[in-house]
Tab-separated table of C-alpha atoms in Angstrom:
chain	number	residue	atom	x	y	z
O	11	UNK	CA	0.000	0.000	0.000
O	12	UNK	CA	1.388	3.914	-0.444
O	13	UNK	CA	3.085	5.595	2.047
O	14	UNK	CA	1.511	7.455	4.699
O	15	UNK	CA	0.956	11.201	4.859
O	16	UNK	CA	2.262	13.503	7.452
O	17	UNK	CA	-1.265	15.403	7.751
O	18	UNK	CA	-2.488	14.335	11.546
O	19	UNK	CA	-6.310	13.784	11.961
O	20	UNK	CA	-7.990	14.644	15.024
O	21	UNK	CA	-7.526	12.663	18.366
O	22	UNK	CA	-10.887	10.588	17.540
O	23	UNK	CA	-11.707	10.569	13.529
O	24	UNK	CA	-14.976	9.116	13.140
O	25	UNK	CA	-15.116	6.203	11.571
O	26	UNK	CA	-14.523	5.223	8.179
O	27	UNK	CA	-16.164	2.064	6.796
O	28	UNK	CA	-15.901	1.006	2.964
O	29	UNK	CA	-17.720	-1.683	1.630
O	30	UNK	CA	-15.856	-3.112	-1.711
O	31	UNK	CA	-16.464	-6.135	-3.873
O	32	UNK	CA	-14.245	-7.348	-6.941
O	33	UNK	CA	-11.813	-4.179	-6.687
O	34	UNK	CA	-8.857	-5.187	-4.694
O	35	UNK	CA	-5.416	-4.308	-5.710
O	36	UNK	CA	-7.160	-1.287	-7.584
O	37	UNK	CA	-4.242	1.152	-8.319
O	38	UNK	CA	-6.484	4.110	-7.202
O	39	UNK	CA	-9.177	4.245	-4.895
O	40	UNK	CA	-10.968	5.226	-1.683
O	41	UNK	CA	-8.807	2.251	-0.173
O	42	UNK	CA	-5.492	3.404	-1.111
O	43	UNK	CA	-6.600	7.098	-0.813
O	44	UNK	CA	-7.562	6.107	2.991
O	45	UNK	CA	-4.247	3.806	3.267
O	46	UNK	CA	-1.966	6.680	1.910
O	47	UNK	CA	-2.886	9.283	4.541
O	48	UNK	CA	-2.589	6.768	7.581
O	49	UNK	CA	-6.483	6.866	8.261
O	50	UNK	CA	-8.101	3.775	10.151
O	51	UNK	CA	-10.591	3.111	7.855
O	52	UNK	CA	-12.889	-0.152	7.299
O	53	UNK	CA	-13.551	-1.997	4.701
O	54	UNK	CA	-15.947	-4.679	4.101
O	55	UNK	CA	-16.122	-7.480	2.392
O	56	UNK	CA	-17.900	-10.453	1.498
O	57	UNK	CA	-16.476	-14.270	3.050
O	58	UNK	CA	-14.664	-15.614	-0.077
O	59	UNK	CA	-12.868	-12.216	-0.747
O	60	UNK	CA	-11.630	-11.731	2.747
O	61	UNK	CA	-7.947	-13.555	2.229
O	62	UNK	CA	-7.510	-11.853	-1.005
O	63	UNK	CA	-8.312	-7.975	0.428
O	64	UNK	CA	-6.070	-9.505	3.532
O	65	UNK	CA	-3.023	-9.605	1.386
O	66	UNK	CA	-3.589	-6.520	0.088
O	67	UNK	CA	-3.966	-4.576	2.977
O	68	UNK	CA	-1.747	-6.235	5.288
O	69	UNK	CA	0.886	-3.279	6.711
O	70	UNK	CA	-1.777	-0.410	6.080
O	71	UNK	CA	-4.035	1.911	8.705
O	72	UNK	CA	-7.041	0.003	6.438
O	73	UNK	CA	-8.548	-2.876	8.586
O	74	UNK	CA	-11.041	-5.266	7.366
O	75	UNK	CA	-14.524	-6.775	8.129
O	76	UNK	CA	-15.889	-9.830	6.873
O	77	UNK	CA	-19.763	-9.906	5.808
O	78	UNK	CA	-21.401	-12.944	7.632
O	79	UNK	CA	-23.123	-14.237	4.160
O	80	UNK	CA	-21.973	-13.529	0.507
O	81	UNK	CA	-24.238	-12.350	-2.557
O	82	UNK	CA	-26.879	-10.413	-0.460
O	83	UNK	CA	-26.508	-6.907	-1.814
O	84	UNK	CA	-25.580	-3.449	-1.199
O	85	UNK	CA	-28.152	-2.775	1.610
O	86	UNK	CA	-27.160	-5.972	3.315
O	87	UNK	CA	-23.885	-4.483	3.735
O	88	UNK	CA	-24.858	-1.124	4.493
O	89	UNK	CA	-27.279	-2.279	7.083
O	90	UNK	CA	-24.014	-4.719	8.273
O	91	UNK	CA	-22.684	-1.435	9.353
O	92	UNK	CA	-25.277	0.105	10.499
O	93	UNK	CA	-25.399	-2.878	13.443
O	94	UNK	CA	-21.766	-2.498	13.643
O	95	UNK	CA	-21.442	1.330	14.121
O	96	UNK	CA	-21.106	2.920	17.397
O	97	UNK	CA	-22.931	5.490	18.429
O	98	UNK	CA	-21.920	9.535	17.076
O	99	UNK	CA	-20.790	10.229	13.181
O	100	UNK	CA	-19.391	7.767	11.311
O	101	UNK	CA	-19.221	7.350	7.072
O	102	UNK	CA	-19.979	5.078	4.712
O	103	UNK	CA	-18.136	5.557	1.751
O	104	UNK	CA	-18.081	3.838	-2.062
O	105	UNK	CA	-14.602	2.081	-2.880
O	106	UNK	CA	-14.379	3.895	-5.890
O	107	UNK	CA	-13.465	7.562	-4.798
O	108	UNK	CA	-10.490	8.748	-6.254
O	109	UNK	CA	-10.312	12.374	-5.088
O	110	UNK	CA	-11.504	14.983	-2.969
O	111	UNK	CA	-11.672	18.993	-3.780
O	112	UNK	CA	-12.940	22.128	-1.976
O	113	UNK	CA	-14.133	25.647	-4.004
O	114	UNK	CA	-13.492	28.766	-3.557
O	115	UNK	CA	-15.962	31.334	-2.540
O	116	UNK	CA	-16.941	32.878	-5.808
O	117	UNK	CA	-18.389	30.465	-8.467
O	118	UNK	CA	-15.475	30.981	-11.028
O	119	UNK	CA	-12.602	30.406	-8.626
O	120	UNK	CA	-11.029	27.448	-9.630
O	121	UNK	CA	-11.199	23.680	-7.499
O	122	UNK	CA	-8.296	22.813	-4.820
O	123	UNK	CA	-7.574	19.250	-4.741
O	124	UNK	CA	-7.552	18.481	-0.868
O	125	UNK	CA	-6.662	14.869	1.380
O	126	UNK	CA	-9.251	12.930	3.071
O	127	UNK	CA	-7.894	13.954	6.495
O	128	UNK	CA	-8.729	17.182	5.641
O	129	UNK	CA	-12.499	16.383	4.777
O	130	UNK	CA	-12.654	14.507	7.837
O	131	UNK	CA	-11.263	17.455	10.133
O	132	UNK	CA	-13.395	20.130	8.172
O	133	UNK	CA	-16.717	18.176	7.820
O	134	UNK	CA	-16.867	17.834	11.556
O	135	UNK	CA	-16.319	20.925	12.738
O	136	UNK	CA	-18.854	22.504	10.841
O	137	UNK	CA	-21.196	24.278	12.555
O	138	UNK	CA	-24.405	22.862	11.322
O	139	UNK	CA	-22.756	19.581	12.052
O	140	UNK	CA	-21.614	20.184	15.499
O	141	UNK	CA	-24.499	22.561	16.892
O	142	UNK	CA	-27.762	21.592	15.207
O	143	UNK	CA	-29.281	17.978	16.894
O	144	UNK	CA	-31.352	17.111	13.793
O	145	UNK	CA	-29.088	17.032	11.065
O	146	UNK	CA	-28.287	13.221	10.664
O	147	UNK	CA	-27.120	12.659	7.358
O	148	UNK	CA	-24.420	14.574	5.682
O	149	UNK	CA	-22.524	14.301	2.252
O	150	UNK	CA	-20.546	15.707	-0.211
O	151	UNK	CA	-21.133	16.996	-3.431
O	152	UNK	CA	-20.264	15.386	-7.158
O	153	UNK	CA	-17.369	17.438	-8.114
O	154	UNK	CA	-18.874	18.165	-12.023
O	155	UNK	CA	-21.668	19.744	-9.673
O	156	UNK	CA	-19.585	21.316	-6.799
O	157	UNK	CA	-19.700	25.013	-9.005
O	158	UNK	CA	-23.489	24.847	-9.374
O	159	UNK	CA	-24.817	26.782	-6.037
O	160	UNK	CA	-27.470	28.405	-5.454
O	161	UNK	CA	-30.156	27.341	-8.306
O	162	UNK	CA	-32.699	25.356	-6.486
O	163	UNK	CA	-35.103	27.315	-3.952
O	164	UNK	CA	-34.303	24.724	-1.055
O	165	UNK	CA	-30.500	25.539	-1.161
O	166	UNK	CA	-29.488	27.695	1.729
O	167	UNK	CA	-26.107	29.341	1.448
O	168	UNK	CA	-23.423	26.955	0.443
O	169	UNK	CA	-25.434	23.731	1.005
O	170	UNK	CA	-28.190	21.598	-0.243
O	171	UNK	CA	-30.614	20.757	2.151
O	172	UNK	CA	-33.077	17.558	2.329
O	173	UNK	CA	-31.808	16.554	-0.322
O	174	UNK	CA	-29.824	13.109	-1.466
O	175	UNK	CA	-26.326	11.832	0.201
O	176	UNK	CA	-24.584	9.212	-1.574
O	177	UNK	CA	-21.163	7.836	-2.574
O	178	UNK	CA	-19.543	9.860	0.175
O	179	UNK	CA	-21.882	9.991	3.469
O	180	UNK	CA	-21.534	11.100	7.154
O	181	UNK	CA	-23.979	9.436	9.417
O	182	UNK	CA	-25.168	10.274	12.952
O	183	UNK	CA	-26.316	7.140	14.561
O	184	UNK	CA	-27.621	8.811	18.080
O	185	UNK	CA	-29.641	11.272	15.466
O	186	UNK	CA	-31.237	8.565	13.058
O	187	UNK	CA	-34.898	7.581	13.219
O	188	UNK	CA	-34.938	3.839	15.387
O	189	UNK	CA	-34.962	1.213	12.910
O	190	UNK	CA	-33.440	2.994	10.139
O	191	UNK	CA	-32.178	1.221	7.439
O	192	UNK	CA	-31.132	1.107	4.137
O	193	UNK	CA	-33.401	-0.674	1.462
O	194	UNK	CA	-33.536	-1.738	-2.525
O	195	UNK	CA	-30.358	-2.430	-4.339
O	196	UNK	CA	-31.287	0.780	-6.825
O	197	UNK	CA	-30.958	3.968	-5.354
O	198	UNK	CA	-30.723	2.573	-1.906
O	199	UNK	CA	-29.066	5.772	-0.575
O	200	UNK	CA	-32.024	7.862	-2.446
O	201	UNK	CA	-34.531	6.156	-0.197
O	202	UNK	CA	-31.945	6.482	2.819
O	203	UNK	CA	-32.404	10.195	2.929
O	204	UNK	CA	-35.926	10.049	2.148
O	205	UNK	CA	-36.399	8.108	5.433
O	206	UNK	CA	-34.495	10.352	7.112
O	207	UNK	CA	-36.714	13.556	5.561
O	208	UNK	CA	-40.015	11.732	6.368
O	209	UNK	CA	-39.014	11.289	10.226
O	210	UNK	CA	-38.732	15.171	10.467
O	211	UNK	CA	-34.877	15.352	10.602
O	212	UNK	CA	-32.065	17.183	7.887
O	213	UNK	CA	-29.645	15.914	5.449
O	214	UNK	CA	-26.933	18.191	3.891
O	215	UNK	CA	-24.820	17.933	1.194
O	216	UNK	CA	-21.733	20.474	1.170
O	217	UNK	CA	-21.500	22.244	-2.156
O	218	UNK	CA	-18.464	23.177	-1.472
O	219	UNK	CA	-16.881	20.027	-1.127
O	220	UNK	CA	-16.743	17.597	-3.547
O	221	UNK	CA	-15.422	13.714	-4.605
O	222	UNK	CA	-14.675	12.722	-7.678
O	223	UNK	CA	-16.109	9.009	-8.730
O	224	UNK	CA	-16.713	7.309	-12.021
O	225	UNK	CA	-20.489	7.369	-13.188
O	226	UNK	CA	-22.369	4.755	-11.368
O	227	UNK	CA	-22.451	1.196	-13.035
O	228	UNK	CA	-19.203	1.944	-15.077
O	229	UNK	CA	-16.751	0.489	-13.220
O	230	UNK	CA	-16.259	-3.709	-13.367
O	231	UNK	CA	-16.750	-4.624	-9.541
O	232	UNK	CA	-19.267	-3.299	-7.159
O	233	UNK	CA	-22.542	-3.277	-8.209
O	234	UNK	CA	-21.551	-3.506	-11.877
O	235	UNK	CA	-23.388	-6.592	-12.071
O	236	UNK	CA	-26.684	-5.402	-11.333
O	237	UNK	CA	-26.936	-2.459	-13.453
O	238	UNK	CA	-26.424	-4.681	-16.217
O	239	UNK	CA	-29.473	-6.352	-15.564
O	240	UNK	CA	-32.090	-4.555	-17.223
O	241	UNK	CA	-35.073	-6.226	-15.737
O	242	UNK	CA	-33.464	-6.010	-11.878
O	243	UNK	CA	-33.216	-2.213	-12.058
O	244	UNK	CA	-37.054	-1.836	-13.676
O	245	UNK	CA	-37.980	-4.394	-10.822
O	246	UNK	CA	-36.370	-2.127	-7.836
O	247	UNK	CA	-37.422	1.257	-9.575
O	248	UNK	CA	-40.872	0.250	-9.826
O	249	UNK	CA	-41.195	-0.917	-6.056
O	250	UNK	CA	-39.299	2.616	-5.601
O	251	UNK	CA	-41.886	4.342	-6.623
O	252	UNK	CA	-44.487	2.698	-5.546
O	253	UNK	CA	-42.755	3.208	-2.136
O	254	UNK	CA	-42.155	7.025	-2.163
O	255	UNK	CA	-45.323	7.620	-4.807
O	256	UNK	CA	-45.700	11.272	-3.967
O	257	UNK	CA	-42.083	12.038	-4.547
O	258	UNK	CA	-40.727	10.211	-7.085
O	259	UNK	CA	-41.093	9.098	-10.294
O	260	UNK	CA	-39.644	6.652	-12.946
O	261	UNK	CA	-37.469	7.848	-15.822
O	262	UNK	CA	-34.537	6.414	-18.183
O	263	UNK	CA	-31.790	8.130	-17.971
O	264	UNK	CA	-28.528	7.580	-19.576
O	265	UNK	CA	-27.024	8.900	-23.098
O	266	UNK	CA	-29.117	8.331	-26.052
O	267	UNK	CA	-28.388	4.743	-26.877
O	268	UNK	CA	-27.668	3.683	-23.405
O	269	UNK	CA	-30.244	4.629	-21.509
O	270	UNK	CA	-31.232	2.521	-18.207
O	271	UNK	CA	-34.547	2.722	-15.935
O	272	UNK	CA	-33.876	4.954	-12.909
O	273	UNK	CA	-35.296	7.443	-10.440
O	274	UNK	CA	-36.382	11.155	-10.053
O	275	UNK	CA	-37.028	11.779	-6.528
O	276	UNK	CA	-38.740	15.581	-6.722
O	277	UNK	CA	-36.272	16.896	-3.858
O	278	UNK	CA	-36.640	20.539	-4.866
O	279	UNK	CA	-40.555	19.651	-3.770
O	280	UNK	CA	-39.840	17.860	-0.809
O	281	UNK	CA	-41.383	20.556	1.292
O	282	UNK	CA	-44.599	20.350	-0.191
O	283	UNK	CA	-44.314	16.574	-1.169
O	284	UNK	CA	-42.954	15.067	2.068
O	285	UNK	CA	-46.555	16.510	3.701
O	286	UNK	CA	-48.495	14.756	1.122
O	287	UNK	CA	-46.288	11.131	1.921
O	288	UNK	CA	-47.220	11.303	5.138
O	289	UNK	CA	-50.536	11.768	4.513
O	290	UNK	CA	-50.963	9.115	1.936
O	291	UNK	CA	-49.043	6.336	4.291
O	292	UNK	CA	-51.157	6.912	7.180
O	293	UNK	CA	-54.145	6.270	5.208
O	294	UNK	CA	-52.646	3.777	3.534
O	295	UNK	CA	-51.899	1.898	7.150
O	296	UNK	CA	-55.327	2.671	8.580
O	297	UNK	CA	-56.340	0.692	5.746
O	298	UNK	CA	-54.224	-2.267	6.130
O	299	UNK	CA	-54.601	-2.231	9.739
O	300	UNK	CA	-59.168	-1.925	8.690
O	301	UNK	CA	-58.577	-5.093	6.571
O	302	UNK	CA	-56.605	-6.978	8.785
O	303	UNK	CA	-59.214	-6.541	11.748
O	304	UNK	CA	-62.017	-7.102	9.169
O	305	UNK	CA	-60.040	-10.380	8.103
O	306	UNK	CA	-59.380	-11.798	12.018
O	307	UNK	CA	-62.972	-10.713	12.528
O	308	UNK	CA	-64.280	-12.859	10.012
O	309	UNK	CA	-62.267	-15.885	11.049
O	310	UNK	CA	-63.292	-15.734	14.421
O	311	UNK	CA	-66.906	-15.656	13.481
O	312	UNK	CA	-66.064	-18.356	11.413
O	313	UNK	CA	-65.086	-20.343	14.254
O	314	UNK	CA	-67.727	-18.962	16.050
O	315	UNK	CA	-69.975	-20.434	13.653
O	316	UNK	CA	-68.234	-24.306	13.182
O	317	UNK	CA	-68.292	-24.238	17.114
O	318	UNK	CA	-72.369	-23.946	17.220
O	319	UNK	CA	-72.561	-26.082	13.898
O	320	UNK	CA	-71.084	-28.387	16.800
C-alpha cells in the first residue's frame, strides 16, 4: 500500500467504513486514498474475498470486516454497518473515490484538490454539524456539480438541504430515526435520505466540497453486475416508486443509446411533497390495519360459527 501522509487527523476521527467487492489491488481508490494518509478506515467485504483484500492490505491503517453471508446486496452491507457502528458520526463511503476537492468562494474560482484527512477534520467541525441535533445525514457533493450553487429554492447558502447523500456519506447514529435502514439495491441511498426527511430530521450535502467518482455502473466490480441487468433495475425502480409515490417518479436516464430505468425523486418539492407522503401512508396503514381486523374478525366468526354447527 502507499506511504503514509504527514497530515495528523484529530484525536478521535470518526469512523470510516468502505464496503468493496471485486476491486482489490485497484491502483487508485478510496482504499489506497484512505491507506496513503494513515487513516483507520474499514472496509468490508464479502467471506470468499476476505484472504484476497487480507493480502492486500496487510501493513496499512485500512482494517477489514468480513460480511457474515456472501451475494446479499448493497443494503445488506450497508445495514451490516449500520449494526456495527457505534454510536456519534461515522461514514460510509463507495470504494471507488479517487479524489476529494474544496471551491473557492466565488463560483469561477477554480477547485483545490484536498486529502481525506482534511475532509474529515473540516466536515466535523462545521457548525451545522456540530451545533444543530437534527441534522443526521451529511454528504458531499459530485465534483462536475460542486460550481453549481445556489439554483434550487431549497438551497441555503453553500449547502443543499433535504436533499440526497450518496457515494460519500456522514452518518449520525444517536440522530437517526430507530430502525433505520437502508433498502432496494437501486438507489438505496435515495430512499436512505428520504427516510431520514419523512421522520422530520435534515440531510446536507456540502456544495463546497466535492469527490470525484466514475459514473455509477461503469466500473467492473461493485454493483456492476446489477446495473447490467435490465429487468433487476425496472424491478427495484418500480417498487421505488411505488414506495415514495408522492415524490418520485420513474425515468430512463442515460445517453441516447444507453439509456437505463432509474429514479427522479422531486427533492426541490420535498417541502410540499414530504406533507403529502405522510398523509398518503397513514391512510394507507389505517387501511391495512381496517382489513386486517375485518379479516381476524371474520375468522373468528367463522369459528364462532363451526363451534355452534357443533
Amino acid at each position: 500500500m502507499p506511504e503514509r501522509s504527514r497530515i495528523s487527523l484529530p484525536r478521535a476521527p470518526p469512523p470510516v467504513y468502505i464496503p468493496s467487492k471485486g476491486r482489490c489491488w485497484k491502483v487508485k481508490g478510496t482504499v489506497t486514498l484512505m491507506a496513503s494518509e494513515g487513516i483507520p478506515a474499514t472496509v468490508v467485504v464479502e467471506p470468499e474475498e476476505y484472504e484476497e483484500y487480507k493480502k492486500w492490505l496487510s501493513g496499512s491503517s485500512v482494517s477489514l470486516l468480513q460480511l457474515p453471508k456472501s451475494g446479499m446486496g448493497v443494503c445488506y452491507c450497508r445495514n451490516f454497518i449500520l449494526d456495527a457502528a457505534g454510536d456519534g458520526w461515522f461514514w460510509i463511503m463507495d470504494d471507488d473515490i479517487q479524489s476529494f476537492h474544496t471551491n473557492g468562494v466565488e463560483r469561477s474560482d477554480p477547485t483545490t484538490l484536498i486529502t481525506a484527512k482534511e475532509v474529515l477534520n473540516i466536515v466535523h467541525n462545521l457548525d451545522p454539524i456540530t451545533k444543530d441535533e437534527k441534522v443526521a445525514l451529511v454528504g458531499l457533493e459530485y465534483r462536475v456539480f460542486s460550481n453549481s450553487r445556489g439554483k434550487l429554492a431549497h438551497v441555503v447558502g453553500e449547502y443543499q438541504v433535504d436533499s440526497y447523500v450518496n457515494v460519500c456519506a456522514a452518518l449520525n447514529k444517536q440522530r437517526l430515526p430507530p430502525g433505520i435502514r437502508y433498502h432496494f439495491n437501486v438507489r438505496e441511498d435515495y430512499d436512505f435520505a428520504l427516510q431520514v426527511i419523512y421522520h422530520g430530521l435534515t440531510t446536507l450535502r456540502l456544495k463546497w466540497m466535492s469527490f470525484n467518482a466514475p459514473s455509477m455502473g461503469t466500473l467492473a466490480g461493485g454493483m456492476y453486475d446489477y446495473y447490467s441487468n435490465e429487468r433487476a433495475c425496472i424491478a427495484q425502480a418500480t417498487v421505488f416508486s411505488q414506495k415514495w409515490n408522492k415524490t418520485s417518479e420513474r425515468v430512463m436516464k442515460g445517453p441516447a443509446g444507453n439509456k437505463r430505468p432509474d429514479l427522479r425523486v422531486k427533492w426541490s418539492s420535498l417541502k410540499k411533497l414530504m406533507p403529502l407522503q405522510r398523509e398518503y401512508n397513514q391512510t394507507l396503514e389505517a387501511e391495512r390495519s381496517k382489513a386486517s381486523g375485518d379479516k381476524k374478525r371474520r375468522k373468528t366468526e367463522e369459528n364462532d360459527s363451526a363451534d355452534s354447527s357443533n
